[in-house]
């Protein structure tokens, strides 16, 4: 009985190489998505992260239009347009429109629509679905090397500049007042977000790339308010969601990317209920 259960767990990864590559890619993404997602939530910039994830679409679409499924073209194009939109969002943040969400929503809609039009102009319906939703199980060795490299760079940068990045998240004015170069660390963080979105795009597509970044971080925030424990917990939750999603994809014949994102969403919902952040009992029924 135990041997059958163990075979059920390791069978997919022992039998198929693409399952092993997908698992390693998801683990590498979880390692870098943990700190990036937590810092995004601490900064209360989840909406900006979502907009930035869709800003990758036009560049990736233009890369696809130019070179097809070229890893370099898709990556460079997505990173370029992501940084351009991040710069535009920074200009808006410094203007009188900084309290309005309409410019960000406009970026979101225009980027998504333009990317869809570009891919549809050359590719087929399958190409469009691949760019939008990705295929975790189709990650090859080249994409795995790219994902692992971005994850390593992210971890190195966060470990090296953890203190100023954290201070800039909570109180950027204080960092500027002590001569800490707040603008430089802001630019560094946005670049890291764009890089991780490009890495996540390789597995989850442009529509779902932000899911593995924000959902584990949101689940971890239900349990603690301390940044370092939150990062560790978000990383673990991301790995658990990846394993659960890959099992659901393999045994249930389901799309792998959406299954992993749904798994992360389930863990977030369970964290909300278990950690006591959501009260299901009406206030009138509570004991006096």
Short mmCIF file of N, CA, C and O in Angstrom, two decimals, residues 25-92:
data_model
loop_
_atom_site.label_atom_id
_atom_site.label_comp_id
_atom_site.label_asym_id
_atom_site.label_seq_id
_atom_site.Cartn_x
_atom_site.Cartn_y
_atom_site.Cartn_z
N UNK A 25 11.62 23.91 -12.92
CA UNK A 25 11.30 25.29 -13.33
C UNK A 25 10.36 25.96 -12.34
O UNK A 25 10.57 27.13 -11.97
N UNK A 26 9.34 25.24 -11.89
CA UNK A 26 8.39 25.81 -10.93
C UNK A 26 9.07 26.10 -9.59
O UNK A 26 8.78 27.11 -8.94
N UNK A 27 9.97 25.21 -9.16
CA UNK A 27 10.69 25.45 -7.91
C UNK A 27 11.61 26.67 -8.04
O UNK A 27 11.73 27.47 -7.10
N UNK A 28 12.28 26.81 -9.19
CA UNK A 28 13.14 27.97 -9.40
C UNK A 28 12.32 29.26 -9.39
O UNK A 28 12.73 30.28 -8.81
N UNK A 29 11.14 29.22 -10.00
CA UNK A 29 10.27 30.39 -9.99
C UNK A 29 9.78 30.70 -8.58
O UNK A 29 9.70 31.87 -8.18
N UNK A 30 9.46 29.66 -7.81
CA UNK A 30 9.00 29.89 -6.43
C UNK A 30 10.07 30.54 -5.58
O UNK A 30 9.77 31.39 -4.73
N UNK A 31 11.33 30.18 -5.81
CA UNK A 31 12.42 30.77 -5.04
C UNK A 31 12.55 32.28 -5.28
O UNK A 31 12.83 33.04 -4.35
N UNK A 32 12.36 32.70 -6.52
CA UNK A 32 12.48 34.13 -6.82
C UNK A 32 11.16 34.87 -6.65
O UNK A 32 11.14 36.05 -6.29
N UNK A 33 10.04 34.18 -6.90
CA UNK A 33 8.73 34.83 -6.75
C UNK A 33 8.41 35.13 -5.29
O UNK A 33 7.64 36.06 -5.01
N UNK A 34 8.97 34.34 -4.36
CA UNK A 34 8.68 34.58 -2.94
C UNK A 34 9.04 35.99 -2.51
O UNK A 34 8.15 36.75 -2.07
N UNK A 35 10.30 36.40 -2.60
CA UNK A 35 10.64 37.76 -2.17
C UNK A 35 10.01 38.86 -3.03
O UNK A 35 9.61 39.90 -2.51
N UNK A 36 9.92 38.63 -4.34
CA UNK A 36 9.34 39.66 -5.21
C UNK A 36 7.86 39.86 -4.89
O UNK A 36 7.38 41.00 -4.78
N UNK A 37 7.12 38.78 -4.72
CA UNK A 37 5.70 38.89 -4.40
C UNK A 37 5.46 39.55 -3.05
O UNK A 37 4.56 40.39 -2.91
N UNK A 38 6.26 39.19 -2.05
CA UNK A 38 6.09 39.78 -0.73
C UNK A 38 6.37 41.28 -0.77
O UNK A 38 5.62 42.09 -0.21
N UNK A 39 7.45 41.68 -1.43
CA UNK A 39 7.76 43.11 -1.51
C UNK A 39 6.70 43.88 -2.29
O UNK A 39 6.40 45.04 -1.97
N UNK A 40 6.12 43.25 -3.31
CA UNK A 40 5.02 43.90 -4.04
C UNK A 40 3.83 44.15 -3.12
O UNK A 40 3.21 45.23 -3.15
N UNK A 41 3.48 43.16 -2.30
CA UNK A 41 2.34 43.33 -1.40
C UNK A 41 2.65 44.32 -0.30
O UNK A 41 1.79 45.10 0.10
N UNK A 42 3.87 44.30 0.21
CA UNK A 42 4.25 45.26 1.24
C UNK A 42 4.16 46.68 0.70
O UNK A 42 3.75 47.61 1.41
N UNK A 43 4.52 46.86 -0.55
CA UNK A 43 4.44 48.18 -1.19
C UNK A 43 3.02 48.53 -1.61
O UNK A 43 2.77 49.65 -2.07
N UNK A 44 2.10 47.57 -1.50
CA UNK A 44 0.72 47.74 -1.97
C UNK A 44 0.67 48.07 -3.46
O UNK A 44 -0.05 48.96 -3.90
N UNK A 45 1.47 47.33 -4.22
CA UNK A 45 1.57 47.56 -5.65
C UNK A 45 1.16 46.31 -6.44
O UNK A 45 1.72 46.02 -7.49
N UNK A 46 0.19 45.57 -5.89
CA UNK A 46 -0.29 44.39 -6.61
C UNK A 46 -0.89 44.75 -7.96
O UNK A 46 -0.68 44.05 -8.96
N UNK A 47 -1.64 45.87 -8.01
CA UNK A 47 -2.24 46.30 -9.28
C UNK A 47 -1.16 46.68 -10.28
O UNK A 47 -1.23 46.33 -11.46
N UNK A 48 -0.14 47.39 -9.81
CA UNK A 48 0.96 47.76 -10.71
C UNK A 48 1.68 46.51 -11.24
O UNK A 48 2.09 46.46 -12.40
N UNK A 49 1.84 45.51 -10.38
CA UNK A 49 2.45 44.26 -10.83
C UNK A 49 1.61 43.56 -11.89
O UNK A 49 2.15 43.01 -12.86
N UNK A 50 0.30 43.61 -11.70
CA UNK A 50 -0.59 43.01 -12.70
C UNK A 50 -0.50 43.75 -14.03
O UNK A 50 -0.46 43.12 -15.10
N UNK A 51 -0.46 45.07 -13.97
CA UNK A 51 -0.32 45.86 -15.20
C UNK A 51 1.01 45.57 -15.87
O UNK A 51 1.10 45.41 -17.09
N UNK A 52 2.06 45.46 -15.07
CA UNK A 52 3.38 45.19 -15.63
C UNK A 52 3.44 43.81 -16.28
O UNK A 52 4.11 43.62 -17.29
N UNK A 53 2.70 42.85 -15.72
CA UNK A 53 2.68 41.51 -16.32
C UNK A 53 2.06 41.54 -17.71
O UNK A 53 2.48 40.80 -18.61
N UNK A 54 1.06 42.38 -17.90
CA UNK A 54 0.44 42.48 -19.22
C UNK A 54 1.22 43.40 -20.15
O UNK A 54 1.03 43.36 -21.36
N UNK A 55 2.09 44.23 -19.56
CA UNK A 55 2.97 45.04 -20.41
C UNK A 55 3.99 44.19 -21.13
O UNK A 55 4.59 44.62 -22.12
N UNK A 56 4.21 42.97 -20.65
CA UNK A 56 5.12 42.05 -21.32
C UNK A 56 4.54 41.57 -22.65
O UNK A 56 5.29 41.21 -23.57
N UNK A 57 3.21 41.57 -22.77
CA UNK A 57 2.56 40.98 -23.94
C UNK A 57 2.98 41.63 -25.25
O UNK A 57 3.33 40.91 -26.20
N UNK A 58 2.96 42.97 -25.40
CA UNK A 58 3.31 43.53 -26.71
C UNK A 58 4.73 43.19 -27.15
O UNK A 58 4.95 42.85 -28.31
N UNK A 59 5.70 43.27 -26.21
CA UNK A 59 7.07 42.93 -26.58
C UNK A 59 7.23 41.48 -26.96
O UNK A 59 7.91 41.14 -27.94
N UNK A 60 6.59 40.58 -26.17
CA UNK A 60 6.65 39.16 -26.50
C UNK A 60 5.97 38.89 -27.84
O UNK A 60 6.43 38.07 -28.64
N UNK A 61 4.86 39.60 -28.09
CA UNK A 61 4.16 39.41 -29.37
C UNK A 61 5.01 39.89 -30.54
O UNK A 61 5.06 39.24 -31.59
N UNK A 62 5.68 41.04 -30.38
CA UNK A 62 6.55 41.52 -31.44
C UNK A 62 7.73 40.58 -31.66
O UNK A 62 8.16 40.36 -32.79
N UNK A 63 8.26 40.03 -30.58
CA UNK A 63 9.32 39.04 -30.70
C UNK A 63 8.85 37.80 -31.44
O UNK A 63 9.57 37.24 -32.29
N UNK A 64 7.62 37.37 -31.14
CA UNK A 64 7.05 36.23 -31.85
C UNK A 64 6.83 36.55 -33.32
O UNK A 64 7.07 35.73 -34.20
N UNK A 65 6.38 37.78 -33.60
CA UNK A 65 6.15 38.20 -34.98
C UNK A 65 7.45 38.23 -35.78
O UNK A 65 7.48 37.91 -36.97
N UNK A 66 8.54 38.57 -35.10
CA UNK A 66 9.83 38.69 -35.78
C UNK A 66 10.54 37.35 -35.93
O UNK A 66 11.10 37.05 -36.98
N UNK A 67 10.51 36.53 -34.88
CA UNK A 67 11.34 35.31 -34.88
C UNK A 67 10.59 34.06 -34.45
O UNK A 67 11.23 33.05 -34.19
N UNK A 68 9.27 34.11 -34.36
CA UNK A 68 8.54 32.92 -33.95
C UNK A 68 8.81 32.61 -32.49
O UNK A 68 8.97 33.50 -31.66
N UNK A 69 8.89 31.30 -32.15
CA UNK A 69 9.12 30.90 -30.77
C UNK A 69 10.61 30.94 -30.42
O UNK A 69 11.19 29.96 -29.97
N UNK A 70 11.21 32.09 -30.63
CA UNK A 70 12.61 32.28 -30.27
C UNK A 70 12.68 32.75 -28.83
O UNK A 70 12.08 33.76 -28.46
N UNK A 71 13.41 32.01 -28.00
CA UNK A 71 13.49 32.34 -26.58
C UNK A 71 14.09 33.73 -26.38
O UNK A 71 13.61 34.52 -25.57
N UNK A 72 15.14 34.06 -27.13
CA UNK A 72 15.78 35.36 -26.99
C UNK A 72 14.86 36.49 -27.41
O UNK A 72 14.76 37.53 -26.73
N UNK A 73 14.14 36.31 -28.53
CA UNK A 73 13.25 37.36 -29.02
C UNK A 73 12.09 37.60 -28.06
O UNK A 73 11.74 38.75 -27.75
N UNK A 74 11.48 36.52 -27.58
CA UNK A 74 10.37 36.65 -26.65
C UNK A 74 10.82 37.30 -25.35
O UNK A 74 10.12 38.16 -24.79
N UNK A 75 11.98 36.91 -24.87
CA UNK A 75 12.47 37.44 -23.60
C UNK A 75 12.84 38.90 -23.70
O UNK A 75 12.42 39.73 -22.87
N UNK A 76 13.64 39.25 -24.69
CA UNK A 76 14.08 40.64 -24.84
C UNK A 76 12.91 41.57 -25.14
O UNK A 76 12.82 42.68 -24.61
N UNK A 77 12.01 41.12 -26.01
CA UNK A 77 10.84 41.95 -26.32
C UNK A 77 9.97 42.18 -25.11
O UNK A 77 9.54 43.31 -24.83
N UNK A 78 9.68 41.12 -24.35
CA UNK A 78 8.85 41.27 -23.15
C UNK A 78 9.51 42.15 -22.10
O UNK A 78 8.86 43.00 -21.48
N UNK A 79 10.81 41.98 -21.90
CA UNK A 79 11.52 42.79 -20.91
C UNK A 79 11.54 44.25 -21.32
O UNK A 79 11.36 45.15 -20.49
N UNK A 80 11.74 44.53 -22.61
CA UNK A 80 11.81 45.91 -23.09
C UNK A 80 10.50 46.64 -22.87
O UNK A 80 10.47 47.74 -22.29
N UNK A 81 9.39 46.06 -23.33
CA UNK A 81 8.10 46.74 -23.17
C UNK A 81 7.69 46.80 -21.70
O UNK A 81 7.04 47.76 -21.27
N UNK A 82 8.07 45.79 -20.91
CA UNK A 82 7.76 45.85 -19.48
C UNK A 82 8.44 47.02 -18.81
O UNK A 82 7.83 47.74 -18.01
N UNK A 83 9.71 47.25 -19.13
CA UNK A 83 10.43 48.38 -18.53
C UNK A 83 9.90 49.72 -19.04
O UNK A 83 9.86 50.70 -18.29
N UNK A 84 9.48 49.77 -20.32
CA UNK A 84 8.92 51.02 -20.86
C UNK A 84 7.63 51.38 -20.12
O UNK A 84 7.43 52.53 -19.70
N UNK A 85 6.75 50.40 -19.95
CA UNK A 85 5.49 50.67 -19.24
C UNK A 85 5.77 51.01 -17.78
O UNK A 85 5.09 51.85 -17.19
N UNK A 86 6.77 50.35 -17.18
CA UNK A 86 7.12 50.69 -15.80
C UNK A 86 7.58 52.15 -15.70
O UNK A 86 7.24 52.85 -14.74
N UNK A 87 8.34 52.61 -16.70
CA UNK A 87 8.76 54.01 -16.70
C UNK A 87 7.59 54.96 -16.86
O UNK A 87 7.52 56.00 -16.18
N UNK A 88 6.64 54.60 -17.73
CA UNK A 88 5.44 55.44 -17.89
C UNK A 88 4.62 55.48 -16.61
O UNK A 88 4.09 56.53 -16.22
N UNK A 89 4.52 54.31 -15.94
CA UNK A 89 3.78 54.28 -14.68
C UNK A 89 4.47 55.14 -13.62
O UNK A 89 3.80 55.79 -12.81
N UNK A 90 5.80 55.17 -13.63
CA UNK A 90 6.53 56.02 -12.68
C UNK A 90 6.28 57.49 -12.95
O UNK A 90 6.15 58.29 -12.02
N UNK A 91 6.20 57.87 -14.23
CA UNK A 91 5.89 59.26 -14.56
C UNK A 91 4.50 59.64 -14.08
O UNK A 91 4.28 60.74 -13.56
N UNK A 92 3.55 58.73 -14.24
CA UNK A 92 2.19 59.00 -13.78
C UNK A 92 2.15 59.11 -12.26
O UNK A 92 1.45 59.94 -11.69
#
